[in-house]
PDB file of C-alpha atoms in Angstrom:
ATOM      1  CA  UNK A 214      30.515  -0.305  12.756  1.00  0.00           C
ATOM      2  CA  UNK A 215      27.660   2.088  12.058  1.00  0.00           C
ATOM      3  CA  UNK A 216      24.096   1.084  12.882  1.00  0.00           C
ATOM      4  CA  UNK A 217      22.795   3.063   9.912  1.00  0.00           C
ATOM      5  CA  UNK A 218      20.794   1.353   7.183  1.00  0.00           C
ATOM      6  CA  UNK A 219      21.001   2.742   3.658  1.00  0.00           C
ATOM      7  CA  UNK A 220      17.611   2.545   1.967  1.00  0.00           C
ATOM      8  CA  UNK A 221      16.721   2.003  -1.668  1.00  0.00           C
ATOM      9  CA  UNK A 222      16.656   5.796  -1.995  1.00  0.00           C
ATOM     10  CA  UNK A 223      20.323   5.931  -0.983  1.00  0.00           C
ATOM     11  CA  UNK A 224      19.578   7.681   2.322  1.00  0.00           C
ATOM     12  CA  UNK A 225      21.031   6.470   5.622  1.00  0.00           C
ATOM     13  CA  UNK A 226      18.677   6.014   8.565  1.00  0.00           C
ATOM     14  CA  UNK A 227      18.773   4.228  11.935  1.00  0.00           C
ATOM     15  CA  UNK A 228      17.191   0.756  12.024  1.00  0.00           C
ATOM     16  CA  UNK A 229      14.029   1.961  13.801  1.00  0.00           C
ATOM     17  CA  UNK A 230      13.261   4.259  10.854  1.00  0.00           C
ATOM     18  CA  UNK A 231      14.400   2.023   8.012  1.00  0.00           C
ATOM     19  CA  UNK A 232      11.566  -0.439   7.398  1.00  0.00           C
ATOM     20  CA  UNK A 233       8.141   0.757   8.589  1.00  0.00           C
ATOM     21  CA  UNK A 234       6.868   3.366   6.057  1.00  0.00           C
ATOM     22  CA  UNK A 235       5.107   5.372   8.785  1.00  0.00           C
ATOM     23  CA  UNK A 236       8.202   5.536  10.991  1.00  0.00           C
ATOM     24  CA  UNK A 237      10.389   6.326   7.989  1.00  0.00           C
ATOM     25  CA  UNK A 238       8.161   9.238   6.970  1.00  0.00           C
ATOM     26  CA  UNK A 239       8.084  10.505  10.567  1.00  0.00           C
ATOM     27  CA  UNK A 240      11.876  10.297  10.791  1.00  0.00           C
ATOM     28  CA  UNK A 241      12.421  11.946   7.414  1.00  0.00           C
ATOM     29  CA  UNK A 242      10.051  14.877   7.887  1.00  0.00           C
ATOM     30  CA  UNK A 243       9.284  15.483  11.539  1.00  0.00           C
ATOM     31  CA  UNK A 244      11.466  13.900  14.210  1.00  0.00           C
ATOM     32  CA  UNK A 245      14.051  16.363  15.490  1.00  0.00           C
ATOM     33  CA  UNK A 246      12.628  19.387  13.690  1.00  0.00           C
ATOM     34  CA  UNK A 247      12.018  22.445  15.914  1.00  0.00           C
ATOM     35  CA  UNK A 248       8.580  22.720  17.534  1.00  0.00           C
ATOM     36  CA  UNK A 249       8.078  26.042  19.299  1.00  0.00           C
ATOM     37  CA  UNK A 250       4.318  26.434  19.461  1.00  0.00           C
ATOM     38  CA  UNK A 251       2.330  25.743  22.610  1.00  0.00           C
ATOM     39  CA  UNK A 252      -0.163  23.357  21.015  1.00  0.00           C
ATOM     40  CA  UNK A 253       2.525  21.424  19.147  1.00  0.00           C
ATOM     41  CA  UNK A 254       4.552  20.958  22.313  1.00  0.00           C
ATOM     42  CA  UNK A 255       1.486  20.020  24.358  1.00  0.00           C
ATOM     43  CA  UNK A 256       0.594  17.374  21.765  1.00  0.00           C
ATOM     44  CA  UNK A 257       4.061  15.882  21.793  1.00  0.00           C
ATOM     45  CA  UNK A 258       4.289  16.037  25.588  1.00  0.00           C
ATOM     46  CA  UNK A 259       0.976  14.165  25.727  1.00  0.00           C
ATOM     47  CA  UNK A 260       1.946  11.552  23.146  1.00  0.00           C
ATOM     48  CA  UNK A 261       5.301  10.902  24.819  1.00  0.00           C
ATOM     49  CA  UNK A 262       3.420  10.234  28.072  1.00  0.00           C
ATOM     50  CA  UNK A 263       1.052   7.828  26.324  1.00  0.00           C
ATOM     51  CA  UNK A 264       4.053   6.116  24.721  1.00  0.00           C
ATOM     52  CA  UNK A 265       5.534   5.189  28.100  1.00  0.00           C
ATOM     53  CA  UNK A 266       5.813   1.389  28.130  1.00  0.00           C
ATOM     54  CA  UNK A 267       4.685   1.090  24.510  1.00  0.00           C
ATOM     55  CA  UNK A 268       6.319   1.389  21.097  1.00  0.00           C
ATOM     56  CA  UNK A 269       6.400   4.744  19.333  1.00  0.00           C
ATOM     57  CA  UNK A 270       5.003   3.045  16.231  1.00  0.00           C
ATOM     58  CA  UNK A 271       1.849   2.221  18.200  1.00  0.00           C
ATOM     59  CA  UNK A 272       1.400   5.858  19.204  1.00  0.00           C
ATOM     60  CA  UNK A 273       2.153   7.169  15.732  1.00  0.00           C
ATOM     61  CA  UNK A 274      -0.483   4.891  14.181  1.00  0.00           C
ATOM     62  CA  UNK A 275      -3.012   6.122  16.717  1.00  0.00           C
ATOM     63  CA  UNK A 276      -2.093   9.810  16.420  1.00  0.00           C
ATOM     64  CA  UNK A 277      -5.046  10.731  14.165  1.00  0.00           C
ATOM     65  CA  UNK A 278      -7.408   9.117  16.708  1.00  0.00           C
ATOM     66  CA  UNK A 279      -5.629  10.885  19.573  1.00  0.00           C
ATOM     67  CA  UNK A 280      -6.033  14.224  17.807  1.00  0.00           C
ATOM     68  CA  UNK A 281      -9.732  13.608  17.239  1.00  0.00           C
ATOM     69  CA  UNK A 282     -10.279  12.454  20.826  1.00  0.00           C
ATOM     70  CA  UNK A 283      -8.377  15.338  22.434  1.00  0.00           C
ATOM     71  CA  UNK A 284      -9.720  18.229  20.321  1.00  0.00           C
ATOM     72  CA  UNK A 285      -6.502  18.452  18.303  1.00  0.00           C
ATOM     73  CA  UNK A 286      -4.637  18.919  21.592  1.00  0.00           C
ATOM     74  CA  UNK A 287      -5.980  22.412  22.176  1.00  0.00           C
ATOM     75  CA  UNK A 288      -4.876  22.870  25.803  1.00  0.00           C
ATOM     76  CA  UNK A 289      -7.761  25.220  26.582  1.00  0.00           C
ATOM     77  CA  UNK A 290     -10.340  22.655  25.521  1.00  0.00           C
ATOM     78  CA  UNK A 291      -8.564  19.719  27.158  1.00  0.00           C
ATOM     79  CA  UNK A 292      -8.186  21.694  30.403  1.00  0.00           C
ATOM     80  CA  UNK A 293     -11.974  21.919  30.563  1.00  0.00           C
ATOM     81  CA  UNK A 294     -12.572  18.165  30.329  1.00  0.00           C
ATOM     82  CA  UNK A 295     -14.851  16.673  32.990  1.00  0.00           C
ATOM     83  CA  UNK A 296     -15.855  13.165  34.122  1.00  0.00           C
ATOM     84  CA  UNK A 297     -17.986  12.699  31.014  1.00  0.00           C
ATOM     85  CA  UNK A 298     -14.963  13.416  28.826  1.00  0.00           C
ATOM     86  CA  UNK A 299     -12.860  10.950  30.791  1.00  0.00           C
ATOM     87  CA  UNK A 300     -15.551   8.306  30.298  1.00  0.00           C
ATOM     88  CA  UNK A 301     -15.651   9.132  26.571  1.00  0.00           C
ATOM     89  CA  UNK A 302     -11.877   8.784  26.278  1.00  0.00           C
ATOM     90  CA  UNK A 303     -11.788   5.531  28.229  1.00  0.00           C
ATOM     91  CA  UNK A 304     -14.363   4.110  25.806  1.00  0.00           C
ATOM     92  CA  UNK A 305     -12.405   5.187  22.715  1.00  0.00           C
ATOM     93  CA  UNK A 306     -10.747   2.104  21.221  1.00  0.00           C
ATOM     94  CA  UNK A 307      -8.762   4.299  18.834  1.00  0.00           C
ATOM     95  CA  UNK A 308      -6.467   5.625  21.560  1.00  0.00           C
ATOM     96  CA  UNK A 309      -4.492   4.124  24.451  1.00  0.00           C
ATOM     97  CA  UNK A 310      -7.097   3.694  27.185  1.00  0.00           C
ATOM     98  CA  UNK A 311      -5.006   4.215  30.292  1.00  0.00           C
ATOM     99  CA  UNK A 312      -6.768   6.073  33.100  1.00  0.00           C
ATOM    100  CA  UNK A 313      -3.595   7.526  34.600  1.00  0.00           C
ATOM    101  CA  UNK A 314      -2.348   8.799  31.248  1.00  0.00           C
ATOM    102  CA  UNK A 315      -5.736  10.287  30.348  1.00  0.00           C
ATOM    103  CA  UNK A 316      -5.862  12.055  33.714  1.00  0.00           C
ATOM    104  CA  UNK A 317      -2.274  13.265  33.266  1.00  0.00           C
ATOM    105  CA  UNK A 318      -3.110  14.769  29.859  1.00  0.00           C
ATOM    106  CA  UNK A 319      -5.956  16.800  31.380  1.00  0.00           C
ATOM    107  CA  UNK A 320      -3.749  17.805  34.320  1.00  0.00           C
ATOM    108  CA  UNK A 321      -0.996  18.847  31.926  1.00  0.00           C
ATOM    109  CA  UNK A 322      -3.391  20.922  29.832  1.00  0.00           C
ATOM    110  CA  UNK A 323      -4.341  22.880  32.938  1.00  0.00           C
ATOM    111  CA  UNK A 324      -0.685  23.253  33.925  1.00  0.00           C
ATOM    112  CA  UNK A 325       0.070  24.485  30.390  1.00  0.00           C
ATOM    113  CA  UNK A 326      -2.491  27.257  30.791  1.00  0.00           C
ATOM    114  CA  UNK A 327      -1.013  28.193  34.173  1.00  0.00           C
ATOM    115  CA  UNK A 328       2.428  28.490  32.583  1.00  0.00           C
ATOM    116  CA  UNK A 329       1.239  31.186  30.188  1.00  0.00           C
ATOM    117  CA  UNK A 330       1.676  33.774  32.900  1.00  0.00           C
ATOM    118  CA  UNK A 331       5.330  32.808  33.281  1.00  0.00           C
ATOM    119  CA  UNK A 332       6.824  32.411  29.807  1.00  0.00           C
ATOM    120  CA  UNK A 333       4.664  29.533  28.606  1.00  0.00           C
ATOM    121  CA  UNK A 334       5.387  25.882  27.883  1.00  0.00           C
ATOM    122  CA  UNK A 335       7.606  26.619  24.847  1.00  0.00           C
ATOM    123  CA  UNK A 336       9.739  29.016  26.882  1.00  0.00           C
ATOM    124  CA  UNK A 337      10.198  26.470  29.647  1.00  0.00           C
ATOM    125  CA  UNK A 338      11.029  23.543  27.362  1.00  0.00           C
ATOM    126  CA  UNK A 339      13.459  25.489  25.169  1.00  0.00           C
ATOM    127  CA  UNK A 340      15.194  27.064  28.181  1.00  0.00           C
ATOM    128  CA  UNK A 341      16.718  23.614  28.720  1.00  0.00           C
ATOM    129  CA  UNK A 342      18.486  23.483  25.358  1.00  0.00           C
ATOM    130  CA  UNK A 343      22.117  22.515  26.055  1.00  0.00           C
ATOM    131  CA  UNK A 344      25.157  24.200  24.556  1.00  0.00           C
ATOM    132  CA  UNK A 345      26.159  20.997  22.773  1.00  0.00           C
ATOM    133  CA  UNK A 346      24.248  17.936  21.585  1.00  0.00           C
ATOM    134  CA  UNK A 347      25.369  14.287  21.481  1.00  0.00           C
ATOM    135  CA  UNK A 348      27.387  13.057  18.505  1.00  0.00           C
ATOM    136  CA  UNK A 349      26.455   9.358  18.430  1.00  0.00           C
ATOM    137  CA  UNK A 350      27.906   7.033  15.816  1.00  0.00           C
ATOM    138  CA  UNK A 351      25.879   4.007  17.010  1.00  0.00           C
ATOM    139  CA  UNK A 352      22.452   3.585  18.596  1.00  0.00           C
ATOM    140  CA  UNK A 353      24.080   2.391  21.826  1.00  0.00           C
ATOM    141  CA  UNK A 354      25.713   5.823  22.151  1.00  0.00           C
ATOM    142  CA  UNK A 355      22.397   7.692  22.126  1.00  0.00           C
ATOM    143  CA  UNK A 356      21.606   8.732  25.713  1.00  0.00           C
ATOM    144  CA  UNK A 357      18.157   8.139  27.195  1.00  0.00           C
ATOM    145  CA  UNK A 358      18.451  10.956  29.731  1.00  0.00           C
ATOM    146  CA  UNK A 359      20.600  14.042  30.217  1.00  0.00           C
ATOM    147  CA  UNK A 360      21.192  16.638  32.932  1.00  0.00           C
ATOM    148  CA  UNK A 361      18.859  18.916  30.961  1.00  0.00           C
ATOM    149  CA  UNK A 362      16.060  16.339  30.743  1.00  0.00           C
ATOM    150  CA  UNK A 363      16.389  15.697  34.495  1.00  0.00           C
ATOM    151  CA  UNK A 364      16.140  19.442  35.138  1.00  0.00           C
ATOM    152  CA  UNK A 365      13.199  19.845  32.750  1.00  0.00           C
ATOM    153  CA  UNK A 366      11.344  16.956  34.375  1.00  0.00           C
ATOM    154  CA  UNK A 367      11.942  18.426  37.821  1.00  0.00           C
ATOM    155  CA  UNK A 368      10.698  21.866  36.799  1.00  0.00           C
ATOM    156  CA  UNK A 369       7.622  20.546  35.012  1.00  0.00           C
ATOM    157  CA  UNK A 370       6.688  18.441  38.040  1.00  0.00           C
ATOM    158  CA  UNK A 371       7.083  21.515  40.231  1.00  0.00           C
ATOM    159  CA  UNK A 372       4.671  23.299  37.874  1.00  0.00           C
ATOM    160  CA  UNK A 373       2.036  20.627  38.303  1.00  0.00           C
ATOM    161  CA  UNK A 374       2.737  18.392  35.297  1.00  0.00           C
ATOM    162  CA  UNK A 375       2.453  14.591  35.458  1.00  0.00           C
ATOM    163  CA  UNK A 376       4.076  11.732  33.504  1.00  0.00           C
ATOM    164  CA  UNK A 377       7.108  13.902  32.803  1.00  0.00           C
ATOM    165  CA  UNK A 378      10.034  11.756  33.950  1.00  0.00           C
ATOM    166  CA  UNK A 379      13.618  12.406  32.753  1.00  0.00           C
ATOM    167  CA  UNK A 380      13.510   9.653  30.099  1.00  0.00           C
ATOM    168  CA  UNK A 381      10.176  10.832  28.703  1.00  0.00           C
ATOM    169  CA  UNK A 382      11.414  14.423  28.659  1.00  0.00           C
ATOM    170  CA  UNK A 383      14.616  13.399  26.885  1.00  0.00           C
ATOM    171  CA  UNK A 384      12.492  11.732  24.203  1.00  0.00           C
ATOM    172  CA  UNK A 385      10.470  14.939  23.938  1.00  0.00           C
ATOM    173  CA  UNK A 386      13.624  17.027  23.600  1.00  0.00           C
ATOM    174  CA  UNK A 387      14.851  14.733  20.804  1.00  0.00           C
ATOM    175  CA  UNK A 388      11.502  14.834  19.008  1.00  0.00           C
ATOM    176  CA  UNK A 389      11.151  18.626  18.995  1.00  0.00           C
ATOM    177  CA  UNK A 390      14.758  19.548  18.164  1.00  0.00           C
ATOM    178  CA  UNK A 391      15.967  20.748  21.569  1.00  0.00           C
ATOM    179  CA  UNK A 392      18.744  18.199  21.100  1.00  0.00           C
ATOM    180  CA  UNK A 393      19.897  16.393  17.948  1.00  0.00           C
ATOM    181  CA  UNK A 394      20.572  12.691  18.487  1.00  0.00           C
ATOM    182  CA  UNK A 395      20.546  11.664  14.822  1.00  0.00           C
ATOM    183  CA  UNK A 396      23.400   9.251  14.228  1.00  0.00           C
ATOM    184  CA  UNK A 397      26.475  10.665  12.514  1.00  0.00           C
ATOM    185  CA  UNK A 398      26.087   9.823   8.839  1.00  0.00           C
ATOM    186  CA  UNK A 399      22.284   9.923   8.886  1.00  0.00           C
ATOM    187  CA  UNK A 400      20.788  12.083   6.162  1.00  0.00           C
ATOM    188  CA  UNK A 401      18.933  13.978   8.911  1.00  0.00           C
ATOM    189  CA  UNK A 402      21.939  14.840  11.070  1.00  0.00           C
ATOM    190  CA  UNK A 403      22.175  18.619  11.422  1.00  0.00           C
ATOM    191  CA  UNK A 404      19.090  19.334   9.275  1.00  0.00           C
ATOM    192  CA  UNK A 405      17.071  21.128  11.976  1.00  0.00           C
ATOM    193  CA  UNK A 406      19.062  24.309  11.419  1.00  0.00           C
ATOM    194  CA  UNK A 407      19.826  24.480  15.149  1.00  0.00           C
ATOM    195  CA  UNK A 408      22.792  22.146  15.357  1.00  0.00           C
ATOM    196  CA  UNK A 409      25.913  21.494  13.333  1.00  0.00           C
ATOM    197  CA  UNK A 410      26.941  17.937  12.564  1.00  0.00           C
ATOM    198  CA  UNK A 411      29.700  18.172  15.207  1.00  0.00           C
ATOM    199  CA  UNK A 412      27.156  18.806  17.977  1.00  0.00           C
ATOM    200  CA  UNK A 413      27.714  22.540  18.410  1.00  0.00           C
ATOM    201  CA  UNK A 414      24.945  25.107  18.089  1.00  0.00           C
ATOM    202  CA  UNK A 415      24.461  26.501  14.600  1.00  0.00           C
TER     203      UNK A 415
END
């Protein structure tokens, strides 16, 4: 039996995107669509790290505050943050005030700048795109890691990144279109332009 929920608009979505208007809009317009810019990937890498242990809905509701607090995730500006910036962020009730995650975001901004000399963050992330993507018919069939997310996590750690475990990197790869884990039958399956509905590259 499919886990998909057909909304009042006649469109099929997974349960996590079927009730909350914010999550539904995110699913319908953003999740799984290709992100190839450095700043866009740095933002999503940062937000996935902050999401660790929390719900994505929490992060999505706080995203405007995160963007304001972290200079719209401009890696050059974030890389220059000092102790005063850390204190400012830890006092900001609009974001997730976790010292390790704040420090990791600054560390990752600096690592992002270092990567520019060697293909950049987009080049590294997209180099781990697999030849095929999962074809799940139920939520239980959606993987939480993959050989590619393990490899991406390992390489990012070697490049100085933090909070980039295989599960977090798999979530990143789903969010930015590197893989397509939309359930078969969802109105979003295959809409990124990168993948066919059968899981092969377009």
